[in-house]
Coordinates of C-alpha atoms and ligand atoms in Angstrom, one line a residue:
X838 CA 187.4 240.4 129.6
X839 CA 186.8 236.7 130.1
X840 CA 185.6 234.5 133.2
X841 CA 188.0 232.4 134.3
X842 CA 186.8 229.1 136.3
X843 CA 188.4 225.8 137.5
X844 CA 188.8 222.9 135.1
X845 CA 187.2 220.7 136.9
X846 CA 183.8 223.4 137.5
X847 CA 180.5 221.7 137.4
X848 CA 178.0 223.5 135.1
X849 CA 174.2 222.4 135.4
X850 CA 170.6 222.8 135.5
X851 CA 168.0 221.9 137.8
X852 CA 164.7 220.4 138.1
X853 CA 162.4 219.2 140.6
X854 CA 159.9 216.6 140.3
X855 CA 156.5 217.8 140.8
X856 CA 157.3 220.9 138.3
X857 CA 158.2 218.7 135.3
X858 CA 156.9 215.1 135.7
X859 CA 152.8 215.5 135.0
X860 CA 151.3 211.9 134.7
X861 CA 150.9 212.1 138.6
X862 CA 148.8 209.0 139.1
X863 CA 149.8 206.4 136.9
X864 CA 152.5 203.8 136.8
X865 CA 150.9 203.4 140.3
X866 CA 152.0 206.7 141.7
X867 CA 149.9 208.4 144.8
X868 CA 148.7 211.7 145.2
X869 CA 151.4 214.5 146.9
X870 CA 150.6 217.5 149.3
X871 CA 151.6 219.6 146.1
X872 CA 149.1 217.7 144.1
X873 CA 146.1 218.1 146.3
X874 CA 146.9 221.8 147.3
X875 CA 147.0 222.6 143.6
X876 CA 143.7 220.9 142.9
X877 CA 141.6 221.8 146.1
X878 CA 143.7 225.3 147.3
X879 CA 145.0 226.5 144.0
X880 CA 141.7 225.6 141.5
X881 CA 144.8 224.1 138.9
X882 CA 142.6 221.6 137.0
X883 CA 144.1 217.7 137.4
X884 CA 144.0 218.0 133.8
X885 CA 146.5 220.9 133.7
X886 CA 148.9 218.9 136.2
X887 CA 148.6 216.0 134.5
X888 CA 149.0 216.4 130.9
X889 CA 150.0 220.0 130.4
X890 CA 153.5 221.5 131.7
X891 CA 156.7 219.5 130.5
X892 CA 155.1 216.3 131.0
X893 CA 158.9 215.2 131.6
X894 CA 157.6 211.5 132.9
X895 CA 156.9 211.0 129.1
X896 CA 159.8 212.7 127.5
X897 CA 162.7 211.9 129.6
X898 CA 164.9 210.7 126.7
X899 CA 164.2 213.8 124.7
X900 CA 165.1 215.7 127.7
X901 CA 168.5 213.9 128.7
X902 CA 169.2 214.3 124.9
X903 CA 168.6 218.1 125.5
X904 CA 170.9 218.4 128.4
X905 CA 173.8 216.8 126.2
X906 CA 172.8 219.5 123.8
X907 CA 173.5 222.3 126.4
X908 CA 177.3 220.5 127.1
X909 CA 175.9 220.2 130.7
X910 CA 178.3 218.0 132.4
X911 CA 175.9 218.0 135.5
X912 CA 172.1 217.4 135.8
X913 CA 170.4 218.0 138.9
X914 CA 166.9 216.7 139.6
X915 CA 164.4 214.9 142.4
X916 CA 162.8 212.1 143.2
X917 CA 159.0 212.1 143.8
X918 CA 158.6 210.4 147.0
X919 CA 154.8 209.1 146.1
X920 CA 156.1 207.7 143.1
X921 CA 158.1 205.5 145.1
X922 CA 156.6 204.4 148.0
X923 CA 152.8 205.4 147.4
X924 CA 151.2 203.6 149.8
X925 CA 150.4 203.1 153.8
X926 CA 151.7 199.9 153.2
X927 CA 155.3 201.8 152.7
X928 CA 156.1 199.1 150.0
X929 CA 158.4 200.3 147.2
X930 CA 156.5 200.2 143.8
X931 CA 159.0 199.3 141.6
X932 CA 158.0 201.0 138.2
X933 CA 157.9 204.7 140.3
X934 CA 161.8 203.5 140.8
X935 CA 162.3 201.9 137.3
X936 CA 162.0 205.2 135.7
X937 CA 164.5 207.2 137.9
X938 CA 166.8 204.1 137.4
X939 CA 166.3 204.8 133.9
X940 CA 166.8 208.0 133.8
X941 CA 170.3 208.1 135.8
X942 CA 171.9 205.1 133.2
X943 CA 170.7 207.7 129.9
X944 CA 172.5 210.5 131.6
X945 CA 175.4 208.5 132.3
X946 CA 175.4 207.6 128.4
X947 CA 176.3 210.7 128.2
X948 CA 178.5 211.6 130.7
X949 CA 176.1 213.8 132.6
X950 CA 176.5 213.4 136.4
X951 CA 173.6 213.4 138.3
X952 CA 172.7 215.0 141.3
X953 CA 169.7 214.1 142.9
X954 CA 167.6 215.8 145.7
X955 CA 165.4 213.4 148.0
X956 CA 162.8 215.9 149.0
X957 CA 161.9 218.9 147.0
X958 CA 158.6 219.3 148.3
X959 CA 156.4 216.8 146.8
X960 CA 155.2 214.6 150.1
X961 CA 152.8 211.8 149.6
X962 CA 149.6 213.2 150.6
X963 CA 148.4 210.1 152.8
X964 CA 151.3 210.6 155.0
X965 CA 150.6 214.8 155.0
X966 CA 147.1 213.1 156.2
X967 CA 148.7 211.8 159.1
X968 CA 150.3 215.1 160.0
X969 CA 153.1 215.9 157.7
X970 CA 156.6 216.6 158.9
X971 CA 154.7 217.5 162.3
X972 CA 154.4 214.0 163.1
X973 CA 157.6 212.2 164.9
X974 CA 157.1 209.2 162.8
X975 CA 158.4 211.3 159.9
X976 CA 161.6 211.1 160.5
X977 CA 161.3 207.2 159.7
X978 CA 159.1 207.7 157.2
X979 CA 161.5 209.3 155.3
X980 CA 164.9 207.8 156.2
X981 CA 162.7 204.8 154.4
X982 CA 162.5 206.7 151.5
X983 CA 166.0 207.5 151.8
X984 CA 166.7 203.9 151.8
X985 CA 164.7 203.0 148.9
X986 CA 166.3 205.4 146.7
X987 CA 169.4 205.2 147.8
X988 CA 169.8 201.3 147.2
X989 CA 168.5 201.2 144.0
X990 CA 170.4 204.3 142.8
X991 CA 173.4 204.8 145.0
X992 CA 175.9 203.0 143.2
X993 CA 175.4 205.4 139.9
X994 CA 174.2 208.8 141.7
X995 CA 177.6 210.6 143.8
X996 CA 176.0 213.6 144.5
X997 CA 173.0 214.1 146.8
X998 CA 170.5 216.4 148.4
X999 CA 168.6 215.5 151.7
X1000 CA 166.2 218.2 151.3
X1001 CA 165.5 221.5 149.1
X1002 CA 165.1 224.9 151.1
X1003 CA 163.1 223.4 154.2
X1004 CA 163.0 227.5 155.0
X1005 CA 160.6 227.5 152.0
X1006 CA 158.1 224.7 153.1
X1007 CA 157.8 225.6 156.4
X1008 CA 157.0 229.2 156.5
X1009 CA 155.5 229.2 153.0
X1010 CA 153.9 226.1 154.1
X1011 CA 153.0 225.6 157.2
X1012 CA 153.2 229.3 158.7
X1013 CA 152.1 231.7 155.7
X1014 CA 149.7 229.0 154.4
X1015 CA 150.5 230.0 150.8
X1016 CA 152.5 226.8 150.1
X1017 CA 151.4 223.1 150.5
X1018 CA 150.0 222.0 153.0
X1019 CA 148.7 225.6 153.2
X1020 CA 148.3 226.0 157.3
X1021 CA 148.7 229.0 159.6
X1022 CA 149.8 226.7 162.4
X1023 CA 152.8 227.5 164.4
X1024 CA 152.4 224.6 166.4
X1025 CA 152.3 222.5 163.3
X1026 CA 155.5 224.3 162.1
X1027 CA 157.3 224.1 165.3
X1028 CA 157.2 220.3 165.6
X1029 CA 158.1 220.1 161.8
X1030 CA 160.9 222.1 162.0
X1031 CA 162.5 219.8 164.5
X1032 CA 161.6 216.6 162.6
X1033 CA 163.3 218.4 159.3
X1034 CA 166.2 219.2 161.1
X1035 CA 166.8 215.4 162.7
X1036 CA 165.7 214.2 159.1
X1037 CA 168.0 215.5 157.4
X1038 CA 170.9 214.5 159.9
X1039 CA 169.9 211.0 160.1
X1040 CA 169.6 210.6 156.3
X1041 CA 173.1 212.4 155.7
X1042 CA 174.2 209.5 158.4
X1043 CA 172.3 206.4 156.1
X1044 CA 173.8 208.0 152.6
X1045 CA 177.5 207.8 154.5
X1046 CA 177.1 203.9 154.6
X1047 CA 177.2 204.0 150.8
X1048 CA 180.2 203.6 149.2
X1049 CA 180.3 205.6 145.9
X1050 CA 177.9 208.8 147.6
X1051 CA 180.8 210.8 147.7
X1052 CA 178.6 214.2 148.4
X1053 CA 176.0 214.6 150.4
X1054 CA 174.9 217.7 151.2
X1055 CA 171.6 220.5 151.4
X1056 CA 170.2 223.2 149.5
X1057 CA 169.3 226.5 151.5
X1058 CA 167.8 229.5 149.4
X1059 CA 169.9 232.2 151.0
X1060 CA 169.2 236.0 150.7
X1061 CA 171.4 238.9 151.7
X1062 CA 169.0 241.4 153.5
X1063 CA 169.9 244.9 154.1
X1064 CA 167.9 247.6 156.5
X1065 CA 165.8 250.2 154.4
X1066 CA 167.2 253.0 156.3
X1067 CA 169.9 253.5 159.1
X1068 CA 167.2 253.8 161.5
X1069 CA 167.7 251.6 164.5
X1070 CA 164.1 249.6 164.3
X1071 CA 165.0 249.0 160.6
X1072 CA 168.6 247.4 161.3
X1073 CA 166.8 244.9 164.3
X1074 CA 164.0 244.2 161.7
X1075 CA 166.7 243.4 159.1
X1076 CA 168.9 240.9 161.2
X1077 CA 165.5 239.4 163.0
X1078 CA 164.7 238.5 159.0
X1079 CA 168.2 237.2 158.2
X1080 CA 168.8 235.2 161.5
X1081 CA 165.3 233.5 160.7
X1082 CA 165.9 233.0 156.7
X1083 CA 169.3 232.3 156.7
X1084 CA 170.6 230.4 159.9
X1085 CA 167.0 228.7 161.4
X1086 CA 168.0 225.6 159.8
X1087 CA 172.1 225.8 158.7
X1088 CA 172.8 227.2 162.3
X1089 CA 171.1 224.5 164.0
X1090 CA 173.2 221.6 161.6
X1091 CA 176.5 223.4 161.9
X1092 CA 176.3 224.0 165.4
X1093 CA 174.9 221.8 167.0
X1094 CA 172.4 224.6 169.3
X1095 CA 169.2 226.0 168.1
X1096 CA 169.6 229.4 167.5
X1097 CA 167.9 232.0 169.2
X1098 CA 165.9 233.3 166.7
X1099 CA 163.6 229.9 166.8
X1100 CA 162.4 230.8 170.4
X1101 CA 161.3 234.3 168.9
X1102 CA 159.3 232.8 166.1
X1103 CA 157.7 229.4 167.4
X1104 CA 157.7 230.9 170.8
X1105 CA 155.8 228.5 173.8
X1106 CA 155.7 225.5 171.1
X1107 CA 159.4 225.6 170.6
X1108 CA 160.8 222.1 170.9
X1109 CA 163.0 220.7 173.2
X1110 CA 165.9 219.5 172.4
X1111 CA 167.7 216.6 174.4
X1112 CA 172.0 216.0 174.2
X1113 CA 171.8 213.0 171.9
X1114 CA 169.5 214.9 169.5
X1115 CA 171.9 217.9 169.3
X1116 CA 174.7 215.6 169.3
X1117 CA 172.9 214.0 165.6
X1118 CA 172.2 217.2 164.2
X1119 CA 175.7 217.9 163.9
X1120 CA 176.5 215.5 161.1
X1121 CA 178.8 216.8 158.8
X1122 CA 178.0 217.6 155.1
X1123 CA 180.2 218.0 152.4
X1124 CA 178.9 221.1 150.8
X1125 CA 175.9 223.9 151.0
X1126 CA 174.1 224.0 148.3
X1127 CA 172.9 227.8 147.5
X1128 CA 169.7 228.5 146.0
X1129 CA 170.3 232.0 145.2
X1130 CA 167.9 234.6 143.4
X1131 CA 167.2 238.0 144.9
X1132 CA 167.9 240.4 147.7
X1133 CA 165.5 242.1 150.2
X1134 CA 165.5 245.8 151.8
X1135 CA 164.4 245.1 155.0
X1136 CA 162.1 248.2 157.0
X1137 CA 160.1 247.5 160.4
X1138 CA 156.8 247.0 160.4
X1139 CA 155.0 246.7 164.2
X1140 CA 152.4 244.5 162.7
X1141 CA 154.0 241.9 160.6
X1142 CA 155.4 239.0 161.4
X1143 CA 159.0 239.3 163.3
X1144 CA 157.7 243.0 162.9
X1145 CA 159.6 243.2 159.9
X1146 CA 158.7 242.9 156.4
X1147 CA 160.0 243.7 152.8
X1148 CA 160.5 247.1 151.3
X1149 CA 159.1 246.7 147.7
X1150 CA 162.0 245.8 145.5
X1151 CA 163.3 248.4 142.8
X1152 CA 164.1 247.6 139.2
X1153 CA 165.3 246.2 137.3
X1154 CA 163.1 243.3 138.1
X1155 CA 162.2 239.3 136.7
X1156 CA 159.0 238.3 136.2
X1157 CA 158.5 237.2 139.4
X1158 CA 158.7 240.4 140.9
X1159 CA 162.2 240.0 141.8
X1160 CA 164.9 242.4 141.9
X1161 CA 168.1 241.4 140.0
X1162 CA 171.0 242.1 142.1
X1163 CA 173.9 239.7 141.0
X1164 CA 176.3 240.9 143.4
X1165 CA 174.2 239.5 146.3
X1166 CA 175.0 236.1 145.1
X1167 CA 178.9 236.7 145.8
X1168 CA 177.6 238.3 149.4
X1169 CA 175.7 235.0 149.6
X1170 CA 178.6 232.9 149.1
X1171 CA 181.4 235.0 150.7
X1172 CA 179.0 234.4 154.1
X1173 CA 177.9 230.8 153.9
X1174 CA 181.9 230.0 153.4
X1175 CA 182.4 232.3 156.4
X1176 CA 180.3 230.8 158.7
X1177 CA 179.9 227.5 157.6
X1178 CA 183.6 226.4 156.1
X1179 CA 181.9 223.9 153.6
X1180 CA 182.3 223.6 149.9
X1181 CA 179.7 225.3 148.1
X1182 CA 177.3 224.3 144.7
X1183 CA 175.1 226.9 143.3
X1184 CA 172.0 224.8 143.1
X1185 CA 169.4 226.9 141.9
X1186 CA 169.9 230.7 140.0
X1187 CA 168.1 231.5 137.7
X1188 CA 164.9 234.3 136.4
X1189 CA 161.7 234.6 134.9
X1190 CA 161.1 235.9 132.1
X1191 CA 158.5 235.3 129.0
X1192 CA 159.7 234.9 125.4
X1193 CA 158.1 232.9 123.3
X1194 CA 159.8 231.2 119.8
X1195 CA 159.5 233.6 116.9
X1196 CA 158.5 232.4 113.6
X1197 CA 162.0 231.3 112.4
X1198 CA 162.1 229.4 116.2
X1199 CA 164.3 231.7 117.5
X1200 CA 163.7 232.7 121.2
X1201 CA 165.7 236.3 121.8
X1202 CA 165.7 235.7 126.1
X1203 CA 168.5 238.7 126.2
X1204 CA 167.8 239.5 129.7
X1205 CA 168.0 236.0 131.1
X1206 CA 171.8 236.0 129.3
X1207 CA 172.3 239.0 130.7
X1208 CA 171.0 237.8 134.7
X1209 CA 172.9 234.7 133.9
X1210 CA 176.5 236.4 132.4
X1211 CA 176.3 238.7 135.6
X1212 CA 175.8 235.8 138.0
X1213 CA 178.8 233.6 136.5
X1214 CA 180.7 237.2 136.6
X1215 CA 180.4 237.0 140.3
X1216 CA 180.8 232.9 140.7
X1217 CA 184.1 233.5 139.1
X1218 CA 184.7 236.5 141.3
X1219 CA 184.2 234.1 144.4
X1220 CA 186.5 231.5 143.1
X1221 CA 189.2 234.1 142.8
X1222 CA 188.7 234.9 146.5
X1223 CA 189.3 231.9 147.6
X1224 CA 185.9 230.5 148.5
X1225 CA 185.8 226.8 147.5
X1226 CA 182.6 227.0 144.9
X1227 CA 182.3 223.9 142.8
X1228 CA 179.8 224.2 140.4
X1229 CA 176.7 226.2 139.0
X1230 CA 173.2 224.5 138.4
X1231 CA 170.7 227.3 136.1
X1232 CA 167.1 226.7 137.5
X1233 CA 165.8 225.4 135.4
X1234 CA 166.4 223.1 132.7
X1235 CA 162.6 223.8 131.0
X1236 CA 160.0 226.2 131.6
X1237 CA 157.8 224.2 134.7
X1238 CA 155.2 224.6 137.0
X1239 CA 156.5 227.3 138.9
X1240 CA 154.6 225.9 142.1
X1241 CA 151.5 228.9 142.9
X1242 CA 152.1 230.6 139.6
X1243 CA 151.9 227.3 137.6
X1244 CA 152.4 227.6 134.5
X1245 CA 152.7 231.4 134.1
X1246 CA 156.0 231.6 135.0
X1247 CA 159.1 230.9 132.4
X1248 CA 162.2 230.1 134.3
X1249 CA 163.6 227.4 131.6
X1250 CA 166.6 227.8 129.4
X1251 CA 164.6 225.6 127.1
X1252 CA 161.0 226.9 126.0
X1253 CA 158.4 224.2 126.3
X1254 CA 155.3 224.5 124.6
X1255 CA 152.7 223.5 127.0
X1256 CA 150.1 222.1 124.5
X1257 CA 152.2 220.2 122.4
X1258 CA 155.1 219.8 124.0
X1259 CA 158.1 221.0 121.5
X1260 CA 161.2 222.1 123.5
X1261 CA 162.8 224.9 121.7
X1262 CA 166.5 225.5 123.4
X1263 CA 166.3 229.4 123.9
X1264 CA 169.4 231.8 123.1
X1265 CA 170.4 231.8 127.0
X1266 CA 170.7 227.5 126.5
X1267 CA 172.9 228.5 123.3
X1268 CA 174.9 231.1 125.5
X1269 CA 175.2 228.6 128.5
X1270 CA 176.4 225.7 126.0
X1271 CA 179.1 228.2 124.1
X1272 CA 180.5 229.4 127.6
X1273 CA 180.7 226.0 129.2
X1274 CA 182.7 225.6 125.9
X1275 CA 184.7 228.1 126.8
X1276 CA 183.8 231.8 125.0
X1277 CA 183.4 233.1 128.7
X1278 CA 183.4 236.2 127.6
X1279 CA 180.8 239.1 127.4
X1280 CA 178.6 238.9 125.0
X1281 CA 178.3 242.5 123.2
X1282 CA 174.6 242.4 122.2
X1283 CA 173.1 241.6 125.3
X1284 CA 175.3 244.3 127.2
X1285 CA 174.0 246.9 124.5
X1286 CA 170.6 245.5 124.9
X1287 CA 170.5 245.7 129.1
X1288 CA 171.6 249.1 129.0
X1289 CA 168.8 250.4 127.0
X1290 CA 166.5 248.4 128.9
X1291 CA 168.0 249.2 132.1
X1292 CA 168.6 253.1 131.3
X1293 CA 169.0 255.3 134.7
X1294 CA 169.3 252.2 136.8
X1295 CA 172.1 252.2 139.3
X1296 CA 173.7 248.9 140.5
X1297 CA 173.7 248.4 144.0
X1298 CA 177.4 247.5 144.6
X1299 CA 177.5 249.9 147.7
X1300 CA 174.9 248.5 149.4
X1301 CA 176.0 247.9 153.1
X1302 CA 175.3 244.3 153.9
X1303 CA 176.0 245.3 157.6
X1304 CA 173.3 242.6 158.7
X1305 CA 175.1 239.4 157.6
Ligands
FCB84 C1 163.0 227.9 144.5 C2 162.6 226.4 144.3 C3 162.4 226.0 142.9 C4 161.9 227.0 142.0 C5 162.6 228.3 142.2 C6 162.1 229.4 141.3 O1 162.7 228.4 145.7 O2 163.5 225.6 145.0 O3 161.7 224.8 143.0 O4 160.6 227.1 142.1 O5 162.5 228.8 143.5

């Protein structure tokens, strides 16, 4: 059997900044959180970050040539905000926004559409210095950014993305400590969540004013959770964790209110909200953007945090130690369209997984075909439901700096050899470009190949995703 999809469906793959550029400081470029926190937190060598990974700053023409390869029709990617305005001084520097001007007239050379995210992550680290998202001056700090990009780039760039999975940052970040800026301060987190929020609502307001940003929206990395067992402690745990991962931030935008599960985790240092403020949040968006990769068994746990934490996943899993479960990606959409009545993009999907090139330059990736087949399998399923999904962006484009893991993580459809840099498309980029092409349907091998691999394994389809 084949996959059907829409005529007009956007297929893609996405990148962010800080995991492909390298060549951090030059071209008059500051510091980010990300950089410092790799250096001083993570021991990553500057060396490393600057002239090992992708080094994408250099070899952005090879790249967009690369993407035409694949027969994307899409490319999504983000802007480094210390790139652009590195200083105190909050000046643009004009060669930081030469080469994304650059970049977005090569991929129109080709007929790729861009889409381009504003903040994934990478925050100039002087303005981190002055507290971070914590401080209330962020909110004009970045609606400057905002500005910057968007005048120089509006007029080629329709689609765009305030923010990627501000989830992510602030409770890797600023909560867990693992992420940059790496604190344990719910204080600190507390205030940022409410700049975040009024950040992105503003900005959504400032991108309207343009004439040919025809989408604005935000990308949320959604989970569908499920309780370990039927007890009653596990089903609370498992909706505590799914109110706070999936509708802390969406909940607020949609509905104006700040849901209740924000009073459970920032408890006395929740903000306060005034009538104005809730009235901006509520600034419409044209779509969601899903970020979708895994699922979680949820089981209590009195001594974790939201005394809840997750069960350990069961196989078949990526390199990352996550569970492949495609069918939680229709679950995913079916309840963001339920909820939230926006169109959707798929902005991130995508696995882990090491092959390198043989010696004929072949790289065999079977199971990332495989993750990726079963994923469109259910995108296509959604469609025929009725839930109004408009395109699919693979993360990623190359193997990257996978953020903590570096460079030990392979999420690329094209390998990238870290020491010389030769990009070598993998099979899964040659079985992306033939189904955008049209042969939709299963590919044989790989099915014959998963079933060995996955021997005994039974898929989850009966899972009861009471919780969302
Ligand atoms: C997402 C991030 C992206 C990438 C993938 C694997 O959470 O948005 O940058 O690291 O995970």
């Amino acid at each position: 059997m084949s996959l059907s999809f829409p005529d007009n469906f956007i297929y893609g793959a996405a990148t962010s900044s800080f995991q492909i550029e390298g060549s951090y400081l030059i071209d008059g470029a500051a510091p980010s959180n990300w950089y410092n926190f790799s250096v001083n937190n993570l021991g990553i060598p500057s060396e490393v970050l600057n002239h090992k990974g992708c080094k994408h700053y250099i070899n952005w023409k090879n790249d967009v040539q690369l993407i035409h390869e694949l027969s994307l029709n899409s490319y999504r990617f983000s802007v480094s905000w210390p790139r652009i305005i590195p200083d105190k001084d909050q000046l643009p520097n004009s060669k930081g926004l030469d080469f994304y001007d650059h970049l977005v007239d090569e991929l129109h050379r080709f007929n790729i559409s861009p889409m381009l995210t504003l903040f994934h992550w990478d925050l100039p680290q002087h303005l981190e210095d002055q507290g971070g998202w914590a401080n209330p001056e962020s909110i004009e700090w970045y609606l400057h950014f905002v500005e910057t990009v968007a005048d120089r780039l509006a007029d080629r760039v329709p689609a765009w993305i305030t923010i990627n999975e501000p989830w992510v940052f602030l409770h890797l970040g600023m909560i867990k400590g693992i992420h940059a800026p790496g604190y344990k301060d719910l204080k600190h987190a507390a205030s940022s969540y409410k700049n975040i929020l009024m950040a992105h609502s503003e900005a959504v307001r400032i991108l309207r004013s343009y004439n040919n940003c025809s989408e604005i929206g935000i990308s949320c990395n959604i989970s569908p959770f499920t309780p370990e067992t039927d007890s009653r402690e596990d089903v609370e745990a498992c909706q505590r964790i799914h109110d706070y991962h999936n509708k802390l931030f969406l909940d607020a935008w949609h509905k104006g209110d700040i849901p209740e599960i924000a009073s459970q985790v920032f408890g006395k240092h929740t903000p306060k909200w005034n009538s104005e403020e809730l009235r901006i949040l509520q600034e419409p968006i044209d779509f969601i953007g899903v970020n979708y990769y895994t699922f979680f068994r949820v089981r209590y746990d009195p001594h974790a945090f939201l005394q809840a934490r997750s069960a350990p996943p069961r196989p078949p899993l990526t390199d990352m130690k996550w569970e492949v479960y495609p069918r939680g990606l229709f679950k995913a959409l079916e309840w963001i369209y339920n909820r939230y009545h926006t169109e959707i993009y798929i902005t991130e999907n995508g696995c882990a997984y090491t092959y390198e090139p043989s010696n004929s330059g072949e790289v065999t990736d079977n199971r990332r075909i495989d993750y990726m087949y079963r994923h469109l399998e259910q995108c296509s399923m959604a469609i025929s439901n009725g839930i109004p999904l408009k395109g699919y962006y693979a993360w990623s484009l190359l193997d990257n700096f996978e953020w903590t893991f570096a460079l030990n993580k392979r999420f690329g459809l094209i390998h990238v050899d870290f020491d010389t840099q030769k990009r070598t498309i993998k099979n899964s980029g040659y079985f992306y470009r033939d189904f955008i092409n049209g042969k939709t349907e299963k590919p044989d091998h790989v099915r014959s190949d998963v079933i060995n691999q996955y021997e005994g394994v039974v898929w989850h389809d009966d899972i009861n995703f009471r919780a969302i």
